[in-house]
């Protein structure tokens, strides 16, 4: 098997076998240009108990999105319909991952993406020109540099628009006609300048409620999307499971041969959960930090600690190092956040340490690194 | 799942065969699919008698339920007073409801029996016996939920179910039920449907421990029901038994074995302890979301499904498509409401929502979209932006729509307790809307319109009986003496099944509202501990328009006047009596209460106790000040003038006590000055005593001023002497002492009007060689100081928030 050399290969590469197996075994009706039927897309994202047999091999379809199954189903149905899909929610709630999974399963590619920033212009959304060719040959199709949106329409695949609300509202609005009429006009090409979207084309937007929110999005554009709010994980056990599976994946990709310590994952899951929800499992009321306390952040704190242990330590998770990384993760917005985490350690973790001992006690003793 | 539920072998366990003498039909309460197949089964089986699970002593109510003028939802209300302590040592009162909707299979069974002119009967133990056979904390003796007779929870709690939901990828029991039984059930033949029900119910039962069934009284109930079934089977050739699916196996096994058991003996209970009444009910109350752990959710939605099933069956001969149509109906209804509220939803949104619901149904392998797809489609297509409290309105509207707002109605001649009838009669008389579950508001001109005054009395009566029917949102409050100058009362009222329940409970107190209120008043009056409470009840009596019936009550009040030795209870009671005395004319209710003599007695008693009240505590100062003023005002009334002498004597005696509280001293001196201006000298003398006294006394001067200004603030305005003395007092204080005294001083000067404060300030300024206007000019305050102040404010607010004093 060819070794994957990318830091983070796209979903369709990572899960290529699963997609192939699903396509081969898929007997459901497919919307035009979809690589899989809606049911198979659901199975790809939410997993299946029974393995599929593909080319004599048993392929297990893992559950890739842990959370709200009904939300995934609504997303799939939306994408098969006439409206775009807008995923909104707190940072780190796996919106991007979900949109990648959906695109890979539906269109076979998750890389047809516009990254929204404050500097995104209409050209980047629609099309631009290869000026050398434009000067040489005039406005011909060959000289046109298509954007991901153009490609999506042309090929009948999903276009992902990341962080759409970071883009100025008037630029966002250039999507309106594309989404309602499914046509893009390139006036420079004259009579041949109309690009009609092929079936299978749709847009998945993601928007972060922390950054700018969707309030500034025009209602005309809002009307062209179905919105799905992705909530943070509410269940500590599930959050722990996500940390373990994500970290295992990251470690495997980076060839770090070190098992995931479940106790540490639980420690982190519980810390992030309690700081986010403002209440501990013992009922303490806690001040919630302004910093993003997402599961993705918890994964990153774990992974950082793991790498330190693997390359500079004895391949065992060090709770002190974990607390240092936690400090780095929460000290992003204001200094007050650190104080809140300190008081969390001095109340909740102190009590857990004295009641449950073990790693919790160690965790409490590592509070000296919170500075 | 289909494999598990195919039920090929269940027929060997419990046969479903129209040739049987006894045919068991398992149901779930409020289930349209069960009702639909039950009707089919009745057509095919043509029973001679239908037996329904339900307490047997409600059999007398069946004619009411099947009367064409009775409209669902309605309920049977059972109550039991455990006078003999058979349920528990606490001898508590118990109550429960047995709601019926149009789609309830039990009601369908009763109505069909009526249409076929065959007998129908309930066969379960009476409610009281069920309670007696239930262990504490189990079944109907569970404390945490509203008690409901129906026991569908038995079907939704087994380990088997948890595994089924997990395996089928469904969220919970309700979604599981809807997919396989409600929607799927409409695509099955009756035989297939019943077999599937039986498999599910038998597996649920197998996974419920026997001890639990015993503790919940299930087994005793099944024994009793079997007795009834066997008895009917001796008389009729085809007996249809409609019970909760969970019991079917138990009943079948008992009747098939026809084992000779001794009949279950029933306890001899007093009829008075057991109540059974039919009552109108609402969809809102029947919704599982409103506290019934075992009910079905969204009765409004399933009612629509049932209605459409019935219509389609007649028009097209098939019920298929009823769910999709119900989803469409509710999507349109919700869309309409959203549009009316903020106008930003188009028909296209509704189209998208319907296609979402259908798409989800296909993805989830459901034959048609159901409640879950309806909710998902509204969330996806109607909610614009992040779903939160401000954007989630469509979901709230949908919730209202799926719950439904229908209120039932009982036919004329139903055994409704007379008290409920009286309530309904009054509502009709006053034109109050009680056939809706929505809250209504009405404004009453109580002094201008006799009819409005009567309505107000009716509302007060309902309030006094704790029915939760009406609440006053604005208007004069005679009990707390707030807003007494208002001339209108604004009331909000809302019918709910709870109102009827309370009225049924109160029925033992009387057949009409005034009688029930009077009896309750009488009981409360008997229990009253002091004059305050008793006189408060008199005020309530007055507000309810019952003052002409107070004979017995007044005896008790008179008795309390003699017995009550608590100064403050007497004072508050006196306040209430005074209020009544003052307001009799205004409310056009003169002379019924014969209050004057009694008020005079209380007045004298308080005056008698007054000299002993000199050394009150600081926290009693306000009450004492009010009491003294009330006495002074009463003695000023024409009919009380003769009492002035004893009041003045009591005041003077009070002042002789060296331990007198400075606030009280100020109050009393002020009042005496009100009688005779020559007291001014004495007032000044006492005040200067405080100023020149020890440091401790000096610090109490502000309390004295507070009492004095409360009753005689004109003293400060008539001459200069008081201002001068106050000035002298302030000069004697260092900053710390001044700060300590400041709160009391603020309260003391708070009795003056702004104009009076200006005049005093001008006088004080004059003493220091400046004018009042000079006081208005101050040195410029640097912005930094303001900023500091703001910071301080924020800090204080955050500290207060930390301590839990937010807001």
PDB file of C-alpha atoms in Angstrom, chain A residues 62-236:
ATOM      1  CA  UNK A  62     -16.858   3.533  11.382  1.00  0.00           C
ATOM      2  CA  UNK A  63     -19.075   6.146  12.935  1.00  0.00           C
ATOM      3  CA  UNK A  64     -17.279   9.347  11.989  1.00  0.00           C
ATOM      4  CA  UNK A  65     -19.569  12.006  13.353  1.00  0.00           C
ATOM      5  CA  UNK A  66     -20.438  11.498  16.994  1.00  0.00           C
ATOM      6  CA  UNK A  67     -23.346  13.615  18.025  1.00  0.00           C
ATOM      7  CA  UNK A  68     -26.757  14.270  16.670  1.00  0.00           C
ATOM      8  CA  UNK A  69     -27.764  11.623  14.106  1.00  0.00           C
ATOM      9  CA  UNK A  70     -30.967  13.433  13.158  1.00  0.00           C
ATOM     10  CA  UNK A  71     -28.927  16.525  12.246  1.00  0.00           C
ATOM     11  CA  UNK A  72     -26.828  14.487   9.811  1.00  0.00           C
ATOM     12  CA  UNK A  73     -29.992  13.092   8.242  1.00  0.00           C
ATOM     13  CA  UNK A  74     -31.440  16.580   7.821  1.00  0.00           C
ATOM     14  CA  UNK A  75     -28.193  17.732   6.196  1.00  0.00           C
ATOM     15  CA  UNK A  76     -28.306  14.898   3.665  1.00  0.00           C
ATOM     16  CA  UNK A  77     -31.929  15.598   2.747  1.00  0.00           C
ATOM     17  CA  UNK A  78     -31.203  19.311   2.432  1.00  0.00           C
ATOM     18  CA  UNK A  79     -28.310  18.680   0.047  1.00  0.00           C
ATOM     19  CA  UNK A  80     -30.500  16.517  -2.160  1.00  0.00           C
ATOM     20  CA  UNK A  81     -32.939  19.402  -2.418  1.00  0.00           C
ATOM     21  CA  UNK A  82     -33.038  22.899  -3.740  1.00  0.00           C
ATOM     22  CA  UNK A  83     -31.446  24.820  -0.913  1.00  0.00           C
ATOM     23  CA  UNK A  84     -27.924  25.161   0.341  1.00  0.00           C
ATOM     24  CA  UNK A  85     -26.880  23.874   3.725  1.00  0.00           C
ATOM     25  CA  UNK A  86     -25.543  26.230   6.372  1.00  0.00           C
ATOM     26  CA  UNK A  87     -23.887  24.738   9.424  1.00  0.00           C
ATOM     27  CA  UNK A  88     -23.653  27.209  12.284  1.00  0.00           C
ATOM     28  CA  UNK A  89     -22.301  26.790  15.764  1.00  0.00           C
ATOM     29  CA  UNK A  90     -19.577  27.405  18.284  1.00  0.00           C
ATOM     30  CA  UNK A  91     -15.994  26.894  17.161  1.00  0.00           C
ATOM     31  CA  UNK A  92     -14.744  23.338  17.446  1.00  0.00           C
ATOM     32  CA  UNK A  93     -18.090  21.629  17.113  1.00  0.00           C
ATOM     33  CA  UNK A  94     -16.995  19.638  14.045  1.00  0.00           C
ATOM     34  CA  UNK A  95     -18.883  21.709  11.473  1.00  0.00           C
ATOM     35  CA  UNK A  96     -16.017  21.563   9.010  1.00  0.00           C
ATOM     36  CA  UNK A  97     -15.523  17.871   9.554  1.00  0.00           C
ATOM     37  CA  UNK A  98     -19.195  17.245   8.882  1.00  0.00           C
ATOM     38  CA  UNK A  99     -19.133  19.326   5.724  1.00  0.00           C
ATOM     39  CA  UNK A 100     -16.057  17.434   4.513  1.00  0.00           C
ATOM     40  CA  UNK A 101     -17.684  14.104   5.198  1.00  0.00           C
ATOM     41  CA  UNK A 102     -20.839  15.136   3.370  1.00  0.00           C
ATOM     42  CA  UNK A 103     -18.942  16.434   0.333  1.00  0.00           C
ATOM     43  CA  UNK A 104     -16.664  13.403   0.137  1.00  0.00           C
ATOM     44  CA  UNK A 105     -19.591  10.997   0.343  1.00  0.00           C
ATOM     45  CA  UNK A 106     -21.855  12.877  -2.059  1.00  0.00           C
ATOM     46  CA  UNK A 107     -19.396  14.202  -4.641  1.00  0.00           C
ATOM     47  CA  UNK A 108     -16.316  12.110  -4.000  1.00  0.00           C
ATOM     48  CA  UNK A 109     -14.283  15.187  -3.140  1.00  0.00           C
ATOM     49  CA  UNK A 110     -14.096  17.414  -0.114  1.00  0.00           C
ATOM     50  CA  UNK A 111     -11.512  19.814  -1.469  1.00  0.00           C
ATOM     51  CA  UNK A 112     -13.671  22.020  -3.665  1.00  0.00           C
ATOM     52  CA  UNK A 113     -13.599  24.737  -1.047  1.00  0.00           C
ATOM     53  CA  UNK A 114     -13.746  28.501  -0.721  1.00  0.00           C
ATOM     54  CA  UNK A 115     -12.135  29.731   2.482  1.00  0.00           C
ATOM     55  CA  UNK A 116     -14.008  32.812   3.619  1.00  0.00           C
ATOM     56  CA  UNK A 117     -11.933  35.636   5.065  1.00  0.00           C
ATOM     57  CA  UNK A 118     -12.345  39.361   5.524  1.00  0.00           C
ATOM     58  CA  UNK A 119     -10.367  39.710   2.270  1.00  0.00           C
ATOM     59  CA  UNK A 120     -12.495  37.390   0.141  1.00  0.00           C
ATOM     60  CA  UNK A 121     -13.612  39.111  -3.053  1.00  0.00           C
ATOM     61  CA  UNK A 122     -16.329  38.335  -5.569  1.00  0.00           C
ATOM     62  CA  UNK A 123     -13.656  37.056  -8.017  1.00  0.00           C
ATOM     63  CA  UNK A 124     -12.619  34.409  -5.571  1.00  0.00           C
ATOM     64  CA  UNK A 125     -16.201  33.253  -5.306  1.00  0.00           C
ATOM     65  CA  UNK A 126     -17.128  33.323  -8.996  1.00  0.00           C
ATOM     66  CA  UNK A 127     -14.174  33.305 -11.413  1.00  0.00           C
ATOM     67  CA  UNK A 128     -11.101  35.235 -12.327  1.00  0.00           C
ATOM     68  CA  UNK A 129      -8.802  35.409 -15.350  1.00  0.00           C
ATOM     69  CA  UNK A 130      -5.414  34.157 -16.330  1.00  0.00           C
ATOM     70  CA  UNK A 131      -4.302  37.591 -17.485  1.00  0.00           C
ATOM     71  CA  UNK A 132      -1.526  36.349 -19.757  1.00  0.00           C
ATOM     72  CA  UNK A 133      -4.008  34.243 -21.685  1.00  0.00           C
ATOM     73  CA  UNK A 134      -6.613  36.956 -21.506  1.00  0.00           C
ATOM     74  CA  UNK A 135      -4.210  39.406 -23.143  1.00  0.00           C
ATOM     75  CA  UNK A 136      -3.102  36.865 -25.687  1.00  0.00           C
ATOM     76  CA  UNK A 137      -6.436  35.333 -26.653  1.00  0.00           C
ATOM     77  CA  UNK A 138      -9.036  37.701 -25.328  1.00  0.00           C
ATOM     78  CA  UNK A 139     -11.933  36.619 -23.088  1.00  0.00           C
ATOM     79  CA  UNK A 140     -12.202  32.954 -23.949  1.00  0.00           C
ATOM     80  CA  UNK A 141     -13.143  30.008 -21.725  1.00  0.00           C
ATOM     81  CA  UNK A 142      -9.518  28.870 -21.737  1.00  0.00           C
ATOM     82  CA  UNK A 143      -8.406  32.105 -20.083  1.00  0.00           C
ATOM     83  CA  UNK A 144     -10.993  31.865 -17.336  1.00  0.00           C
ATOM     84  CA  UNK A 145      -9.785  30.651 -13.949  1.00  0.00           C
ATOM     85  CA  UNK A 146     -12.782  28.958 -12.347  1.00  0.00           C
ATOM     86  CA  UNK A 147     -13.480  29.302  -8.664  1.00  0.00           C
ATOM     87  CA  UNK A 148     -14.593  26.342  -6.510  1.00  0.00           C
ATOM     88  CA  UNK A 149     -18.169  27.590  -6.975  1.00  0.00           C
ATOM     89  CA  UNK A 150     -17.726  27.592 -10.765  1.00  0.00           C
ATOM     90  CA  UNK A 151     -16.219  24.114 -10.604  1.00  0.00           C
ATOM     91  CA  UNK A 152     -19.059  22.874  -8.419  1.00  0.00           C
ATOM     92  CA  UNK A 153     -21.655  24.128 -10.887  1.00  0.00           C
ATOM     93  CA  UNK A 154     -19.749  22.903 -13.893  1.00  0.00           C
ATOM     94  CA  UNK A 155     -19.134  19.415 -12.606  1.00  0.00           C
ATOM     95  CA  UNK A 156     -22.283  18.976 -10.506  1.00  0.00           C
ATOM     96  CA  UNK A 157     -20.480  18.595  -7.205  1.00  0.00           C
ATOM     97  CA  UNK A 158     -20.648  20.166  -3.763  1.00  0.00           C
ATOM     98  CA  UNK A 159     -18.843  23.456  -3.141  1.00  0.00           C
ATOM     99  CA  UNK A 160     -17.856  24.046   0.448  1.00  0.00           C
ATOM    100  CA  UNK A 161     -17.755  27.637   1.695  1.00  0.00           C
ATOM    101  CA  UNK A 162     -15.852  27.744   4.961  1.00  0.00           C
ATOM    102  CA  UNK A 163     -16.395  30.569   7.460  1.00  0.00           C
ATOM    103  CA  UNK A 164     -18.844  32.296   5.165  1.00  0.00           C
ATOM    104  CA  UNK A 165     -19.661  35.000   7.710  1.00  0.00           C
ATOM    105  CA  UNK A 166     -16.050  36.190   7.802  1.00  0.00           C
ATOM    106  CA  UNK A 167     -16.701  37.442   4.270  1.00  0.00           C
ATOM    107  CA  UNK A 168     -18.276  40.904   3.885  1.00  0.00           C
ATOM    108  CA  UNK A 169     -22.074  40.722   3.525  1.00  0.00           C
ATOM    109  CA  UNK A 170     -22.101  42.227   0.010  1.00  0.00           C
ATOM    110  CA  UNK A 171     -19.634  39.610  -1.199  1.00  0.00           C
ATOM    111  CA  UNK A 172     -21.700  36.846   0.395  1.00  0.00           C
ATOM    112  CA  UNK A 173     -24.680  38.109  -1.581  1.00  0.00           C
ATOM    113  CA  UNK A 174     -23.042  37.166  -4.866  1.00  0.00           C
ATOM    114  CA  UNK A 175     -24.193  33.639  -4.000  1.00  0.00           C
ATOM    115  CA  UNK A 176     -27.868  34.600  -4.121  1.00  0.00           C
ATOM    116  CA  UNK A 177     -28.440  34.269  -7.856  1.00  0.00           C
ATOM    117  CA  UNK A 178     -26.320  31.149  -8.062  1.00  0.00           C
ATOM    118  CA  UNK A 179     -28.337  29.477  -5.326  1.00  0.00           C
ATOM    119  CA  UNK A 180     -31.743  30.482  -6.600  1.00  0.00           C
ATOM    120  CA  UNK A 181     -31.351  30.358 -10.386  1.00  0.00           C
ATOM    121  CA  UNK A 182     -28.508  27.836 -10.447  1.00  0.00           C
ATOM    122  CA  UNK A 183     -26.835  29.886 -13.165  1.00  0.00           C
ATOM    123  CA  UNK A 184     -23.656  31.932 -13.263  1.00  0.00           C
ATOM    124  CA  UNK A 185     -23.259  34.638 -15.861  1.00  0.00           C
ATOM    125  CA  UNK A 186     -19.830  35.397 -17.286  1.00  0.00           C
ATOM    126  CA  UNK A 187     -20.630  38.482 -19.414  1.00  0.00           C
ATOM    127  CA  UNK A 188     -17.136  38.587 -20.908  1.00  0.00           C
ATOM    128  CA  UNK A 189     -17.805  35.337 -22.755  1.00  0.00           C
ATOM    129  CA  UNK A 190     -20.803  36.769 -24.575  1.00  0.00           C
ATOM    130  CA  UNK A 191     -23.409  34.250 -25.702  1.00  0.00           C
ATOM    131  CA  UNK A 192     -21.442  31.377 -24.230  1.00  0.00           C
ATOM    132  CA  UNK A 193     -21.160  33.100 -20.920  1.00  0.00           C
ATOM    133  CA  UNK A 194     -24.001  31.353 -19.107  1.00  0.00           C
ATOM    134  CA  UNK A 195     -22.946  28.520 -16.866  1.00  0.00           C
ATOM    135  CA  UNK A 196     -25.893  26.374 -15.831  1.00  0.00           C
ATOM    136  CA  UNK A 197     -25.319  24.290 -12.761  1.00  0.00           C
ATOM    137  CA  UNK A 198     -25.359  20.571 -13.362  1.00  0.00           C
ATOM    138  CA  UNK A 199     -27.412  18.354 -11.088  1.00  0.00           C
ATOM    139  CA  UNK A 200     -25.514  17.405  -7.952  1.00  0.00           C
ATOM    140  CA  UNK A 201     -24.295  20.937  -7.352  1.00  0.00           C
ATOM    141  CA  UNK A 202     -24.977  22.459  -3.960  1.00  0.00           C
ATOM    142  CA  UNK A 203     -23.262  24.627  -1.369  1.00  0.00           C
ATOM    143  CA  UNK A 204     -22.371  23.773   2.209  1.00  0.00           C
ATOM    144  CA  UNK A 205     -21.540  26.870   4.228  1.00  0.00           C
ATOM    145  CA  UNK A 206     -20.109  26.899   7.706  1.00  0.00           C
ATOM    146  CA  UNK A 207     -20.402  29.863  10.040  1.00  0.00           C
ATOM    147  CA  UNK A 208     -18.936  30.409  13.412  1.00  0.00           C
ATOM    148  CA  UNK A 209     -21.239  32.015  15.963  1.00  0.00           C
ATOM    149  CA  UNK A 210     -18.297  33.360  17.960  1.00  0.00           C
ATOM    150  CA  UNK A 211     -16.687  35.337  15.149  1.00  0.00           C
ATOM    151  CA  UNK A 212     -19.335  37.404  13.580  1.00  0.00           C
ATOM    152  CA  UNK A 213     -22.431  35.281  13.676  1.00  0.00           C
ATOM    153  CA  UNK A 214     -24.967  35.042  10.945  1.00  0.00           C
ATOM    154  CA  UNK A 215     -26.822  38.148  12.013  1.00  0.00           C
ATOM    155  CA  UNK A 216     -25.173  40.237   9.364  1.00  0.00           C
ATOM    156  CA  UNK A 217     -26.071  37.818   6.624  1.00  0.00           C
ATOM    157  CA  UNK A 218     -28.792  39.267   4.392  1.00  0.00           C
ATOM    158  CA  UNK A 219     -32.196  37.725   4.785  1.00  0.00           C
ATOM    159  CA  UNK A 220     -32.258  37.137   1.015  1.00  0.00           C
ATOM    160  CA  UNK A 221     -29.266  34.857   1.357  1.00  0.00           C
ATOM    161  CA  UNK A 222     -30.591  33.286   4.551  1.00  0.00           C
ATOM    162  CA  UNK A 223     -33.720  32.280   2.673  1.00  0.00           C
ATOM    163  CA  UNK A 224     -31.624  30.251   0.247  1.00  0.00           C
ATOM    164  CA  UNK A 225     -30.157  28.060   2.958  1.00  0.00           C
ATOM    165  CA  UNK A 226     -31.469  25.535   5.412  1.00  0.00           C
ATOM    166  CA  UNK A 227     -29.727  26.170   8.715  1.00  0.00           C
ATOM    167  CA  UNK A 228     -28.441  23.514  11.039  1.00  0.00           C
ATOM    168  CA  UNK A 229     -27.107  24.513  14.440  1.00  0.00           C
ATOM    169  CA  UNK A 230     -24.325  22.215  15.574  1.00  0.00           C
ATOM    170  CA  UNK A 231     -24.292  22.108  19.368  1.00  0.00           C
ATOM    171  CA  UNK A 232     -21.299  21.254  21.527  1.00  0.00           C
ATOM    172  CA  UNK A 233     -21.270  17.688  22.810  1.00  0.00           C
ATOM    173  CA  UNK A 234     -23.395  17.545  25.951  1.00  0.00           C
ATOM    174  CA  UNK A 235     -22.328  14.121  27.147  1.00  0.00           C
ATOM    175  CA  UNK A 236     -18.954  13.713  28.882  1.00  0.00           C
TER     176      UNK A 236
END
